[in-house]
mmCIF file of N, CA and C and ligand atoms in Angstrom:
data_model
loop_
_atom_site.group_PDB
_atom_site.id
_atom_site.type_symbol
_atom_site.label_atom_id
_atom_site.label_comp_id
_atom_site.label_asym_id
_atom_site.label_seq_id
_atom_site.Cartn_x
_atom_site.Cartn_y
_atom_site.Cartn_z
ATOM 1 N N MET M 1 0.852 -1.202 0.000
ATOM 2 C CA MET M 1 0.000 0.000 0.000
ATOM 3 C C MET M 1 0.883 1.246 0.000
ATOM 4 N N LYS M 2 0.669 2.102 -0.990
ATOM 5 C CA LYS M 2 1.406 3.377 -1.050
ATOM 6 C C LYS M 2 0.403 4.530 -1.054
ATOM 7 N N VAL M 3 0.671 5.508 -0.205
ATOM 8 C CA VAL M 3 -0.278 6.609 0.009
ATOM 9 C C VAL M 3 0.388 7.936 -0.343
ATOM 10 N N ILE M 4 -0.365 8.806 -0.998
ATOM 11 C CA ILE M 4 0.125 10.179 -1.216
ATOM 12 C C ILE M 4 -0.731 11.128 -0.383
ATOM 13 N N LEU M 5 -0.070 12.106 0.179
ATOM 14 C CA LEU M 5 -0.676 13.010 1.150
ATOM 15 C C LEU M 5 -0.455 14.439 0.660
ATOM 16 N N ALA M 6 -1.495 15.268 0.713
ATOM 17 C CA ALA M 6 -1.319 16.675 0.320
ATOM 18 C C ALA M 6 -2.327 17.553 1.041
ATOM 19 N N SER M 7 -1.937 18.788 1.264
ATOM 20 C CA SER M 7 -2.866 19.759 1.863
ATOM 21 C C SER M 7 -2.543 21.145 1.336
ATOM 22 N N ASP M 8 -3.461 22.071 1.546
ATOM 23 C CA ASP M 8 -3.114 23.484 1.382
ATOM 24 C C ASP M 8 -2.763 24.012 2.772
ATOM 25 N N HIS M 9 -2.652 25.339 2.903
ATOM 26 C CA HIS M 9 -2.287 25.933 4.194
ATOM 27 C C HIS M 9 -3.343 25.653 5.264
ATOM 28 N N GLY M 10 -4.594 25.420 4.821
ATOM 29 C CA GLY M 10 -5.686 25.193 5.782
ATOM 30 C C GLY M 10 -5.698 23.795 6.374
ATOM 31 N N GLY M 11 -4.802 22.918 5.870
ATOM 32 C CA GLY M 11 -4.836 21.528 6.332
ATOM 33 C C GLY M 11 -3.508 20.994 6.838
ATOM 34 N N ILE M 12 -2.583 21.904 7.101
ATOM 35 C CA ILE M 12 -1.219 21.475 7.463
ATOM 36 C C ILE M 12 -1.185 20.625 8.739
ATOM 37 N N ASN M 13 -1.918 21.037 9.769
ATOM 38 C CA ASN M 13 -1.828 20.317 11.052
ATOM 39 C C ASN M 13 -2.350 18.895 10.947
ATOM 40 N N ILE M 14 -3.483 18.738 10.273
ATOM 41 C CA ILE M 14 -4.024 17.371 10.135
ATOM 42 C C ILE M 14 -3.136 16.565 9.191
ATOM 43 N N ARG M 15 -2.575 17.218 8.173
ATOM 44 C CA ARG M 15 -1.667 16.468 7.279
ATOM 45 C C ARG M 15 -0.487 15.906 8.078
ATOM 46 N N GLN M 16 0.066 16.719 8.973
ATOM 47 C CA GLN M 16 1.190 16.242 9.787
ATOM 48 C C GLN M 16 0.760 15.113 10.718
ATOM 49 N N GLU M 17 -0.442 15.217 11.246
ATOM 50 C CA GLU M 17 -0.998 14.171 12.108
ATOM 51 C C GLU M 17 -1.134 12.861 11.329
ATOM 52 N N ILE M 18 -1.607 12.954 10.096
ATOM 53 C CA ILE M 18 -1.798 11.760 9.268
ATOM 54 C C ILE M 18 -0.441 11.180 8.849
ATOM 55 N N ALA M 19 0.529 12.041 8.622
ATOM 56 C CA ALA M 19 1.882 11.546 8.300
ATOM 57 C C ALA M 19 2.409 10.727 9.484
ATOM 58 N N SER M 20 2.191 11.206 10.702
ATOM 59 C CA SER M 20 2.629 10.450 11.894
ATOM 60 C C SER M 20 1.897 9.126 11.974
ATOM 61 N N LEU M 21 0.599 9.145 11.700
ATOM 62 C CA LEU M 21 -0.198 7.911 11.740
ATOM 63 C C LEU M 21 0.343 6.892 10.729
ATOM 64 N N LEU M 22 0.640 7.353 9.526
ATOM 65 C CA LEU M 22 1.125 6.430 8.491
ATOM 66 C C LEU M 22 2.485 5.839 8.898
ATOM 67 N N GLU M 23 3.308 6.653 9.539
ATOM 68 C CA GLU M 23 4.593 6.140 10.055
ATOM 69 C C GLU M 23 4.335 5.057 11.093
ATOM 70 N N GLU M 24 3.424 5.350 12.031
ATOM 71 C CA GLU M 24 3.081 4.353 13.076
ATOM 72 C C GLU M 24 2.547 3.066 12.460
ATOM 73 N N MET M 25 1.806 3.203 11.357
ATOM 74 C CA MET M 25 1.197 2.022 10.715
ATOM 75 C C MET M 25 2.168 1.339 9.731
ATOM 76 N N ASN M 26 3.392 1.891 9.634
ATOM 77 C CA ASN M 26 4.392 1.358 8.690
ATOM 78 C C ASN M 26 3.892 1.344 7.253
ATOM 79 N N ILE M 27 3.175 2.375 6.897
ATOM 80 C CA ILE M 27 2.655 2.489 5.531
ATOM 81 C C ILE M 27 3.534 3.475 4.763
ATOM 82 N N GLU M 28 3.948 3.049 3.583
ATOM 83 C CA GLU M 28 4.805 3.889 2.748
ATOM 84 C C GLU M 28 3.988 5.067 2.221
ATOM 85 N N PHE M 29 4.542 6.269 2.318
ATOM 86 C CA PHE M 29 3.803 7.428 1.808
ATOM 87 C C PHE M 29 4.735 8.523 1.334
ATOM 88 N N GLU M 30 4.176 9.386 0.494
ATOM 89 C CA GLU M 30 4.898 10.597 0.080
ATOM 90 C C GLU M 30 4.045 11.791 0.479
ATOM 91 N N ASP M 31 4.691 12.780 1.056
ATOM 92 C CA ASP M 31 4.006 13.991 1.499
ATOM 93 C C ASP M 31 4.306 15.117 0.506
ATOM 94 N N LEU M 32 3.297 15.506 -0.269
ATOM 95 C CA LEU M 32 3.490 16.543 -1.303
ATOM 96 C C LEU M 32 3.470 17.967 -0.752
ATOM 97 N N GLY M 33 3.253 18.144 0.513
ATOM 98 C CA GLY M 33 3.123 19.486 1.072
ATOM 99 C C GLY M 33 1.669 19.919 1.114
ATOM 100 N N CYS M 34 1.378 21.198 1.391
ATOM 101 C CA CYS M 34 2.282 22.291 1.143
ATOM 102 C C CYS M 34 3.256 22.505 2.319
ATOM 103 N N HIS M 35 4.456 22.913 1.920
ATOM 104 C CA HIS M 35 5.442 23.340 2.902
ATOM 105 C C HIS M 35 5.498 24.859 2.754
ATOM 106 N N CYS M 36 4.467 25.506 3.278
ATOM 107 C CA CYS M 36 4.277 26.921 2.953
ATOM 108 C C CYS M 36 4.109 27.766 4.209
ATOM 109 N N GLU M 37 4.457 29.018 4.066
ATOM 110 C CA GLU M 37 4.258 29.986 5.157
ATOM 111 C C GLU M 37 2.889 30.646 5.008
ATOM 112 N N GLY M 38 2.631 31.144 3.831
ATOM 113 C CA GLY M 38 1.379 31.877 3.593
ATOM 114 C C GLY M 38 0.321 30.987 2.967
ATOM 115 N N SER M 39 -0.650 31.618 2.324
ATOM 116 C CA SER M 39 -1.724 30.822 1.739
ATOM 117 C C SER M 39 -1.383 30.413 0.307
ATOM 118 N N VAL M 40 -1.891 29.262 -0.063
ATOM 119 C CA VAL M 40 -1.646 28.682 -1.389
ATOM 120 C C VAL M 40 -3.013 28.318 -1.989
ATOM 121 N N ASP M 41 -2.990 27.855 -3.225
ATOM 122 C CA ASP M 41 -4.231 27.480 -3.912
ATOM 123 C C ASP M 41 -4.375 25.959 -3.914
ATOM 124 N N TYR M 42 -5.474 25.476 -3.325
ATOM 125 C CA TYR M 42 -5.618 24.011 -3.142
ATOM 126 C C TYR M 42 -5.516 23.184 -4.428
ATOM 127 N N PRO M 43 -5.947 23.692 -5.624
ATOM 128 C CA PRO M 43 -5.792 22.827 -6.809
ATOM 129 C C PRO M 43 -4.326 22.509 -7.132
ATOM 130 N N ASP M 44 -3.423 23.413 -6.711
ATOM 131 C CA ASP M 44 -1.992 23.179 -6.995
ATOM 132 C C ASP M 44 -1.448 21.975 -6.237
ATOM 133 N N TYR M 45 -2.173 21.517 -5.248
ATOM 134 C CA TYR M 45 -1.735 20.340 -4.469
ATOM 135 C C TYR M 45 -2.622 19.133 -4.723
ATOM 136 N N SER M 46 -3.927 19.371 -4.827
ATOM 137 C CA SER M 46 -4.816 18.205 -4.989
ATOM 138 C C SER M 46 -4.711 17.606 -6.383
ATOM 139 N N ILE M 47 -4.566 18.428 -7.413
ATOM 140 C CA ILE M 47 -4.520 17.875 -8.778
ATOM 141 C C ILE M 47 -3.240 17.058 -8.998
ATOM 142 N N PRO M 48 -2.054 17.559 -8.647
ATOM 143 C CA PRO M 48 -0.854 16.705 -8.801
ATOM 144 C C PRO M 48 -0.948 15.404 -8.005
ATOM 145 N N ALA M 49 -1.513 15.461 -6.804
ATOM 146 C CA ALA M 49 -1.664 14.229 -6.006
ATOM 147 C C ALA M 49 -2.613 13.264 -6.713
ATOM 148 N N ALA M 50 -3.726 13.795 -7.214
ATOM 149 C CA ALA M 50 -4.717 12.955 -7.901
ATOM 150 C C ALA M 50 -4.121 12.340 -9.168
ATOM 151 N N GLU M 51 -3.344 13.116 -9.884
ATOM 152 C CA GLU M 51 -2.728 12.593 -11.123
ATOM 153 C C GLU M 51 -1.816 11.409 -10.814
ATOM 154 N N ARG M 52 -1.128 11.485 -9.711
ATOM 155 C CA ARG M 52 -0.195 10.397 -9.378
ATOM 156 C C ARG M 52 -0.937 9.151 -8.913
ATOM 157 N N VAL M 53 -2.105 9.329 -8.300
ATOM 158 C CA VAL M 53 -2.948 8.163 -7.973
ATOM 159 C C VAL M 53 -3.496 7.576 -9.277
ATOM 160 N N ALA M 54 -3.995 8.454 -10.151
ATOM 161 C CA ALA M 54 -4.583 7.997 -11.421
ATOM 162 C C ALA M 54 -3.561 7.233 -12.260
ATOM 163 N N LYS M 55 -2.292 7.656 -12.196
ATOM 164 C CA LYS M 55 -1.226 6.979 -12.961
ATOM 165 C C LYS M 55 -0.837 5.638 -12.352
ATOM 166 N N GLY M 56 -1.274 5.385 -11.124
ATOM 167 C CA GLY M 56 -0.952 4.124 -10.465
ATOM 168 C C GLY M 56 0.312 4.173 -9.620
ATOM 169 N N GLU M 57 0.875 5.377 -9.447
ATOM 170 C CA GLU M 57 2.078 5.497 -8.608
ATOM 171 C C GLU M 57 1.739 5.282 -7.131
ATOM 172 N N PHE M 58 0.494 5.581 -6.781
ATOM 173 C CA PHE M 58 0.025 5.414 -5.400
ATOM 174 C C PHE M 58 -1.323 4.705 -5.414
ATOM 175 N N ASP M 59 -1.570 3.924 -4.370
ATOM 176 C CA ASP M 59 -2.852 3.215 -4.277
ATOM 177 C C ASP M 59 -3.976 4.166 -3.887
ATOM 178 N N VAL M 60 -3.685 5.010 -2.914
ATOM 179 C CA VAL M 60 -4.703 5.960 -2.454
ATOM 180 C C VAL M 60 -4.073 7.303 -2.106
ATOM 181 N N GLY M 61 -4.926 8.322 -2.054
ATOM 182 C CA GLY M 61 -4.472 9.654 -1.684
ATOM 183 C C GLY M 61 -5.335 10.225 -0.587
ATOM 184 N N ILE M 62 -4.702 11.044 0.251
ATOM 185 C CA ILE M 62 -5.419 11.699 1.348
ATOM 186 C C ILE M 62 -5.163 13.195 1.234
ATOM 187 N N LEU M 63 -6.246 13.954 1.154
ATOM 188 C CA LEU M 63 -6.164 15.395 0.920
ATOM 189 C C LEU M 63 -6.805 16.146 2.080
ATOM 190 N N ILE M 64 -6.191 17.249 2.468
ATOM 191 C CA ILE M 64 -6.768 18.051 3.550
ATOM 192 C C ILE M 64 -6.702 19.528 3.158
ATOM 193 N N CYS M 65 -7.800 20.227 3.343
ATOM 194 C CA CYS M 65 -7.792 21.692 3.254
ATOM 195 C C CYS M 65 -8.665 22.208 4.390
ATOM 196 N N GLY M 66 -9.105 23.442 4.322
ATOM 197 C CA GLY M 66 -9.911 23.971 5.416
ATOM 198 C C GLY M 66 -11.204 23.194 5.592
ATOM 199 N N THR M 67 -11.876 22.965 4.480
ATOM 200 C CA THR M 67 -13.163 22.246 4.508
ATOM 201 C C THR M 67 -13.081 20.852 3.905
ATOM 202 N N GLY M 68 -12.077 20.594 3.116
ATOM 203 C CA GLY M 68 -11.982 19.353 2.332
ATOM 204 C C GLY M 68 -12.714 19.474 0.996
ATOM 205 N N ILE M 69 -13.528 20.506 0.878
ATOM 206 C CA ILE M 69 -14.394 20.616 -0.308
ATOM 207 C C ILE M 69 -13.595 20.959 -1.566
ATOM 208 N N GLY M 70 -12.779 21.993 -1.488
ATOM 209 C CA GLY M 70 -12.019 22.400 -2.674
ATOM 210 C C GLY M 70 -11.091 21.291 -3.154
ATOM 211 N N MET M 71 -10.415 20.669 -2.219
ATOM 212 C CA MET M 71 -9.496 19.575 -2.567
ATOM 213 C C MET M 71 -10.249 18.446 -3.261
ATOM 214 N N SER M 72 -11.431 18.093 -2.754
ATOM 215 C CA SER M 72 -12.167 16.967 -3.348
ATOM 216 C C SER M 72 -12.730 17.341 -4.718
ATOM 217 N N ILE M 73 -13.236 18.556 -4.857
ATOM 218 C CA ILE M 73 -13.767 18.974 -6.167
ATOM 219 C C ILE M 73 -12.655 18.912 -7.217
ATOM 220 N N ALA M 74 -11.504 19.471 -6.886
ATOM 221 C CA ALA M 74 -10.403 19.509 -7.866
ATOM 222 C C ALA M 74 -9.897 18.100 -8.181
ATOM 223 N N ALA M 75 -9.746 17.258 -7.175
ATOM 224 C CA ALA M 75 -9.228 15.890 -7.398
ATOM 225 C C ALA M 75 -10.169 15.103 -8.302
ATOM 226 N N ASN M 76 -11.474 15.321 -8.135
ATOM 227 C CA ASN M 76 -12.451 14.567 -8.926
ATOM 228 C C ASN M 76 -12.499 14.981 -10.395
ATOM 229 N N LYS M 77 -11.776 16.026 -10.764
ATOM 230 C CA LYS M 77 -11.666 16.407 -12.180
ATOM 231 C C LYS M 77 -10.660 15.524 -12.906
ATOM 232 N N VAL M 78 -9.848 14.797 -12.148
ATOM 233 C CA VAL M 78 -8.816 13.944 -12.762
ATOM 234 C C VAL M 78 -9.446 12.592 -13.099
ATOM 235 N N LYS M 79 -9.286 12.187 -14.342
ATOM 236 C CA LYS M 79 -9.888 10.941 -14.817
ATOM 237 C C LYS M 79 -9.410 9.742 -13.988
ATOM 238 N N GLY M 80 -10.335 8.958 -13.531
ATOM 239 C CA GLY M 80 -9.974 7.764 -12.758
ATOM 240 C C GLY M 80 -9.998 7.992 -11.258
ATOM 241 N N ILE M 81 -10.213 9.254 -10.858
ATOM 242 C CA ILE M 81 -10.226 9.550 -9.416
ATOM 243 C C ILE M 81 -11.652 9.533 -8.874
ATOM 244 N N ARG M 82 -11.790 8.832 -7.763
ATOM 245 C CA ARG M 82 -13.034 8.849 -6.990
ATOM 246 C C ARG M 82 -12.655 9.321 -5.593
ATOM 247 N N CYS M 83 -12.782 10.632 -5.389
ATOM 248 C CA CYS M 83 -12.372 11.246 -4.119
ATOM 249 C C CYS M 83 -13.610 11.571 -3.291
ATOM 250 N N ALA M 84 -13.673 11.002 -2.093
ATOM 251 C CA ALA M 84 -14.830 11.213 -1.214
ATOM 252 C C ALA M 84 -14.479 12.214 -0.112
ATOM 253 N N LEU M 85 -15.380 13.148 0.085
ATOM 254 C CA LEU M 85 -15.257 14.099 1.201
ATOM 255 C C LEU M 85 -15.842 13.412 2.425
ATOM 256 N N VAL M 86 -15.018 13.097 3.415
ATOM 257 C CA VAL M 86 -15.528 12.341 4.564
ATOM 258 C C VAL M 86 -15.147 12.985 5.900
ATOM 259 N N HIS M 87 -16.148 13.043 6.771
ATOM 260 C CA HIS M 87 -15.921 13.592 8.100
ATOM 261 C C HIS M 87 -16.467 12.683 9.195
ATOM 262 N N ASP M 88 -16.674 11.408 8.846
ATOM 263 C CA ASP M 88 -17.113 10.437 9.853
ATOM 264 C C ASP M 88 -16.597 9.067 9.439
ATOM 265 N N VAL M 89 -16.482 8.190 10.426
ATOM 266 C CA VAL M 89 -15.894 6.865 10.218
ATOM 267 C C VAL M 89 -16.792 5.994 9.339
ATOM 268 N N PHE M 90 -18.098 6.104 9.523
ATOM 269 C CA PHE M 90 -19.019 5.286 8.723
ATOM 270 C C PHE M 90 -18.826 5.556 7.234
ATOM 271 N N SER M 91 -18.761 6.844 6.867
ATOM 272 C CA SER M 91 -18.598 7.200 5.452
ATOM 273 C C SER M 91 -17.232 6.769 4.924
ATOM 274 N N ALA M 92 -16.213 6.862 5.773
ATOM 275 C CA ALA M 92 -14.863 6.459 5.347
ATOM 276 C C ALA M 92 -14.848 4.976 4.963
ATOM 277 N N LYS M 93 -15.537 4.159 5.763
ATOM 278 C CA LYS M 93 -15.606 2.723 5.462
ATOM 279 C C LYS M 93 -16.470 2.490 4.226
ATOM 280 N N ALA M 94 -17.625 3.149 4.192
ATOM 281 C CA ALA M 94 -18.586 2.905 3.112
ATOM 282 C C ALA M 94 -18.043 3.322 1.752
ATOM 283 N N THR M 95 -17.290 4.407 1.717
ATOM 284 C CA THR M 95 -16.825 4.866 0.410
ATOM 285 C C THR M 95 -15.773 3.929 -0.164
ATOM 286 N N ARG M 96 -15.074 3.223 0.717
ATOM 287 C CA ARG M 96 -14.115 2.211 0.242
ATOM 288 C C ARG M 96 -14.887 0.959 -0.205
ATOM 289 N N GLN M 97 -15.816 0.521 0.625
ATOM 290 C CA GLN M 97 -16.579 -0.710 0.341
ATOM 291 C C GLN M 97 -17.461 -0.563 -0.894
ATOM 292 N N HIS M 98 -18.124 0.570 -1.031
ATOM 293 C CA HIS M 98 -19.158 0.721 -2.071
ATOM 294 C C HIS M 98 -18.699 1.493 -3.292
ATOM 295 N N ASN M 99 -17.927 2.573 -3.079
ATOM 296 C CA ASN M 99 -17.554 3.441 -4.206
ATOM 297 C C ASN M 99 -16.156 3.147 -4.734
ATOM 298 N N ASN M 100 -15.438 2.264 -4.072
ATOM 299 C CA ASN M 100 -14.029 2.010 -4.414
ATOM 300 C C ASN M 100 -13.273 3.336 -4.509
ATOM 301 N N ALA M 101 -13.513 4.211 -3.543
ATOM 302 C CA ALA M 101 -12.843 5.515 -3.535
ATOM 303 C C ALA M 101 -11.338 5.306 -3.467
ATOM 304 N N ASN M 102 -10.621 6.067 -4.293
ATOM 305 C CA ASN M 102 -9.163 5.963 -4.240
ATOM 306 C C ASN M 102 -8.526 7.198 -3.596
ATOM 307 N N MET M 103 -9.376 8.149 -3.191
ATOM 308 C CA MET M 103 -8.867 9.292 -2.425
ATOM 309 C C MET M 103 -9.951 9.713 -1.433
ATOM 310 N N ILE M 104 -9.516 10.301 -0.327
ATOM 311 C CA ILE M 104 -10.469 10.969 0.562
ATOM 312 C C ILE M 104 -9.969 12.382 0.834
ATOM 313 N N ALA M 105 -10.909 13.254 1.136
ATOM 314 C CA ALA M 105 -10.568 14.621 1.514
ATOM 315 C C ALA M 105 -11.248 14.941 2.837
ATOM 316 N N MET M 106 -10.537 15.704 3.662
ATOM 317 C CA MET M 106 -11.072 16.097 4.978
ATOM 318 C C MET M 106 -10.791 17.583 5.197
ATOM 319 N N GLY M 107 -11.568 18.183 6.090
ATOM 320 C CA GLY M 107 -11.408 19.598 6.395
ATOM 321 C C GLY M 107 -10.908 19.813 7.808
ATOM 322 N N GLU M 108 -9.787 20.504 7.898
ATOM 323 C CA GLU M 108 -9.198 20.763 9.225
ATOM 324 C C GLU M 108 -10.023 21.752 10.051
ATOM 325 N N ARG M 109 -10.869 22.533 9.348
ATOM 326 C CA ARG M 109 -11.738 23.461 10.090
ATOM 327 C C ARG M 109 -13.061 22.790 10.453
ATOM 328 N N VAL M 110 -13.178 21.513 10.096
ATOM 329 C CA VAL M 110 -14.434 20.781 10.326
ATOM 330 C C VAL M 110 -14.262 19.740 11.429
ATOM 331 N N ILE M 111 -13.149 18.993 11.386
ATOM 332 C CA ILE M 111 -12.935 17.922 12.374
ATOM 333 C C ILE M 111 -11.568 18.090 13.044
ATOM 334 N N GLY M 112 -11.393 17.402 14.135
ATOM 335 C CA GLY M 112 -10.138 17.442 14.874
ATOM 336 C C GLY M 112 -9.207 16.306 14.463
ATOM 337 N N PRO M 113 -7.982 16.347 14.987
ATOM 338 C CA PRO M 113 -6.981 15.358 14.593
ATOM 339 C C PRO M 113 -7.314 13.922 14.995
ATOM 340 N N GLY M 114 -7.983 13.755 16.130
ATOM 341 C CA GLY M 114 -8.313 12.393 16.584
ATOM 342 C C GLY M 114 -9.274 11.712 15.633
ATOM 343 N N LEU M 115 -10.311 12.415 15.231
ATOM 344 C CA LEU M 115 -11.286 11.847 14.291
ATOM 345 C C LEU M 115 -10.645 11.642 12.921
ATOM 346 N N ALA M 116 -9.789 12.579 12.518
ATOM 347 C CA ALA M 116 -9.102 12.432 11.217
ATOM 348 C C ALA M 116 -8.283 11.144 11.195
ATOM 349 N N ARG M 117 -7.617 10.832 12.291
ATOM 350 C CA ARG M 117 -6.829 9.585 12.365
ATOM 351 C C ARG M 117 -7.746 8.368 12.227
ATOM 352 N N GLU M 118 -8.876 8.391 12.931
ATOM 353 C CA GLU M 118 -9.807 7.249 12.872
ATOM 354 C C GLU M 118 -10.371 7.076 11.464
ATOM 355 N N ILE M 119 -10.658 8.188 10.820
ATOM 356 C CA ILE M 119 -11.186 8.149 9.449
ATOM 357 C C ILE M 119 -10.162 7.512 8.514
ATOM 358 N N VAL M 120 -8.926 7.953 8.618
ATOM 359 C CA VAL M 120 -7.884 7.418 7.718
ATOM 360 C C VAL M 120 -7.659 5.933 7.996
ATOM 361 N N LYS M 121 -7.593 5.558 9.262
ATOM 362 C CA LYS M 121 -7.412 4.132 9.613
ATOM 363 C C LYS M 121 -8.538 3.306 9.012
ATOM 364 N N SER M 122 -9.767 3.753 9.198
ATOM 365 C CA SER M 122 -10.929 3.008 8.686
ATOM 366 C C SER M 122 -10.874 2.902 7.168
ATOM 367 N N PHE M 123 -10.550 3.985 6.515
ATOM 368 C CA PHE M 123 -10.488 3.994 5.048
ATOM 369 C C PHE M 123 -9.422 3.014 4.547
ATOM 370 N N LEU M 124 -8.261 3.034 5.170
ATOM 371 C CA LEU M 124 -7.156 2.188 4.686
ATOM 372 C C LEU M 124 -7.382 0.714 4.998
ATOM 373 N N GLU M 125 -8.104 0.441 6.063
ATOM 374 C CA GLU M 125 -8.294 -0.960 6.462
ATOM 375 C C GLU M 125 -9.454 -1.647 5.735
ATOM 376 N N GLU M 126 -10.328 -0.861 5.144
ATOM 377 C CA GLU M 126 -11.488 -1.428 4.443
ATOM 378 C C GLU M 126 -11.114 -1.898 3.052
ATOM 379 N N GLU M 127 -11.967 -2.761 2.484
ATOM 380 C CA GLU M 127 -11.738 -3.206 1.102
ATOM 381 C C GLU M 127 -12.986 -2.995 0.269
ATOM 382 N N TYR M 128 -12.773 -2.791 -1.004
ATOM 383 C CA TYR M 128 -13.891 -2.651 -1.955
ATOM 384 C C TYR M 128 -14.634 -3.982 -2.033
ATOM 385 N N GLU M 129 -15.958 -3.917 -1.958
ATOM 386 C CA GLU M 129 -16.763 -5.149 -1.951
ATOM 387 C C GLU M 129 -17.079 -5.681 -3.340
ATOM 388 N N GLY M 130 -16.975 -4.837 -4.357
ATOM 389 C CA GLY M 130 -17.312 -5.280 -5.720
ATOM 390 C C GLY M 130 -18.772 -5.687 -5.793
ATOM 391 N N GLY M 131 -19.044 -6.807 -6.455
ATOM 392 C CA GLY M 131 -20.419 -7.316 -6.547
ATOM 393 C C GLY M 131 -21.365 -6.299 -7.152
ATOM 394 N N ARG M 132 -22.460 -6.008 -6.430
ATOM 395 C CA ARG M 132 -23.471 -5.093 -6.966
ATOM 396 C C ARG M 132 -22.921 -3.688 -7.202
ATOM 397 N N HIS M 133 -21.822 -3.362 -6.524
ATOM 398 C CA HIS M 133 -21.252 -2.018 -6.676
ATOM 399 C C HIS M 133 -20.456 -1.864 -7.969
ATOM 400 N N GLU M 134 -20.048 -2.992 -8.530
ATOM 401 C CA GLU M 134 -19.202 -2.978 -9.719
ATOM 402 C C GLU M 134 -19.905 -2.277 -10.886
ATOM 403 N N ASN M 135 -21.174 -2.590 -11.055
ATOM 404 C CA ASN M 135 -21.950 -1.992 -12.143
ATOM 405 C C ASN M 135 -22.065 -0.470 -11.951
ATOM 406 N N ARG M 136 -22.250 -0.071 -10.692
ATOM 407 C CA ARG M 136 -22.455 1.354 -10.388
ATOM 408 C C ARG M 136 -21.165 2.142 -10.599
ATOM 409 N N VAL M 137 -20.083 1.615 -10.052
ATOM 410 C CA VAL M 137 -18.794 2.296 -10.225
ATOM 411 C C VAL M 137 -18.409 2.266 -11.707
ATOM 412 N N GLY M 138 -18.742 1.158 -12.370
ATOM 413 C CA GLY M 138 -18.460 1.019 -13.801
ATOM 414 C C GLY M 138 -19.155 2.087 -14.632
ATOM 415 N N LYS M 139 -20.322 2.517 -14.195
ATOM 416 C CA LYS M 139 -21.050 3.556 -14.937
ATOM 417 C C LYS M 139 -20.332 4.905 -14.833
ATOM 418 N N ILE M 140 -19.677 5.134 -13.710
ATOM 419 C CA ILE M 140 -18.898 6.381 -13.559
ATOM 420 C C ILE M 140 -17.702 6.322 -14.511
ATOM 421 N N THR M 141 -17.033 5.181 -14.521
ATOM 422 C CA THR M 141 -15.870 5.008 -15.402
ATOM 423 C C THR M 141 -16.292 5.128 -16.863
ATOM 424 N N ALA M 142 -17.430 4.533 -17.207
ATOM 425 C CA ALA M 142 -17.914 4.586 -18.596
ATOM 426 C C ALA M 142 -18.193 6.038 -18.999
ATOM 427 N N TYR M 143 -18.743 6.813 -18.075
ATOM 428 C CA TYR M 143 -19.019 8.231 -18.378
ATOM 429 C C TYR M 143 -17.707 8.976 -18.641
ATOM 430 N N GLU M 144 -16.687 8.645 -17.843
ATOM 431 C CA GLU M 144 -15.378 9.306 -18.035
ATOM 432 C C GLU M 144 -14.775 8.971 -19.398
ATOM 433 N N GLU M 145 -15.073 7.786 -19.881
ATOM 434 C CA GLU M 145 -14.484 7.327 -21.151
ATOM 435 C C GLU M 145 -15.159 7.954 -22.367
ATOM 436 N N LYS M 146 -16.333 8.578 -22.188
ATOM 437 C CA LYS M 146 -17.088 9.126 -23.324
ATOM 438 C C LYS M 146 -16.298 10.166 -24.090
HETATM 439 C C1 LIG F 1 -8.591 28.294 2.195
HETATM 440 O O1 LIG F 1 -8.915 29.466 2.874
HETATM 441 C C2 LIG F 1 -9.817 27.424 2.025
HETATM 442 O O2 LIG F 1 -10.675 28.016 1.103
HETATM 443 C C3 LIG F 1 -9.423 26.035 1.577
HETATM 444 O O3 LIG F 1 -8.571 25.474 2.510
HETATM 445 C C4 LIG F 1 -10.569 25.075 1.404
HETATM 446 O O4 LIG F 1 -11.424 25.060 2.506
HETATM 447 C C5 LIG F 1 -11.290 25.157 0.142
HETATM 448 O O5 LIG F 1 -12.227 24.393 -0.147
#
C-alpha cells in the first residue's frame, strides 16, 4: 500500500498528524506538502496528487484543506479519481466498500486530529466489496471514457 498526502495551508496540522499515523502504521507514503508559510491554492496540491494516484504510482491519496471541499472537487476532475469528502468513520468505510474511492478529503476546520486519524485508519483498512457495486462504479468510469 502506497499513500500520497497533500494539503493546502488550511490543512497542514491534520496532514502532519496523518503523516505520523502512516509512520506508526508502517505504511509507505509521500508527502506533497504544502510546505508553505502563507496561503496557497488548493488545486496546486490536490490535482498533482490525484494525477499520481490515477497513474498508479500510489494506491490511495489523502487530501486536507480547510473544509476538504475544494481539494475533493479539484481531485475529482482527474480521470480515474473517486475522491470522497468524509468527516465520519461510517462514510470512510462505506466509500471504500461501495464506491471504491481511491482518495479521501477532509477539512481541518471541520474535524479534529483524533477523528481524522480514525477516518484514515478506517479507510485504509477497508476493502472494496465489488459485486453489486461494480456496475455502479463502472457507470462512472464509462461516463469518463465518453
Ligand atoms: C482556504 O482558505 C480554504 O478556502 C481552503 O482550505 C478550502 O477550505 C477550500 O475548499
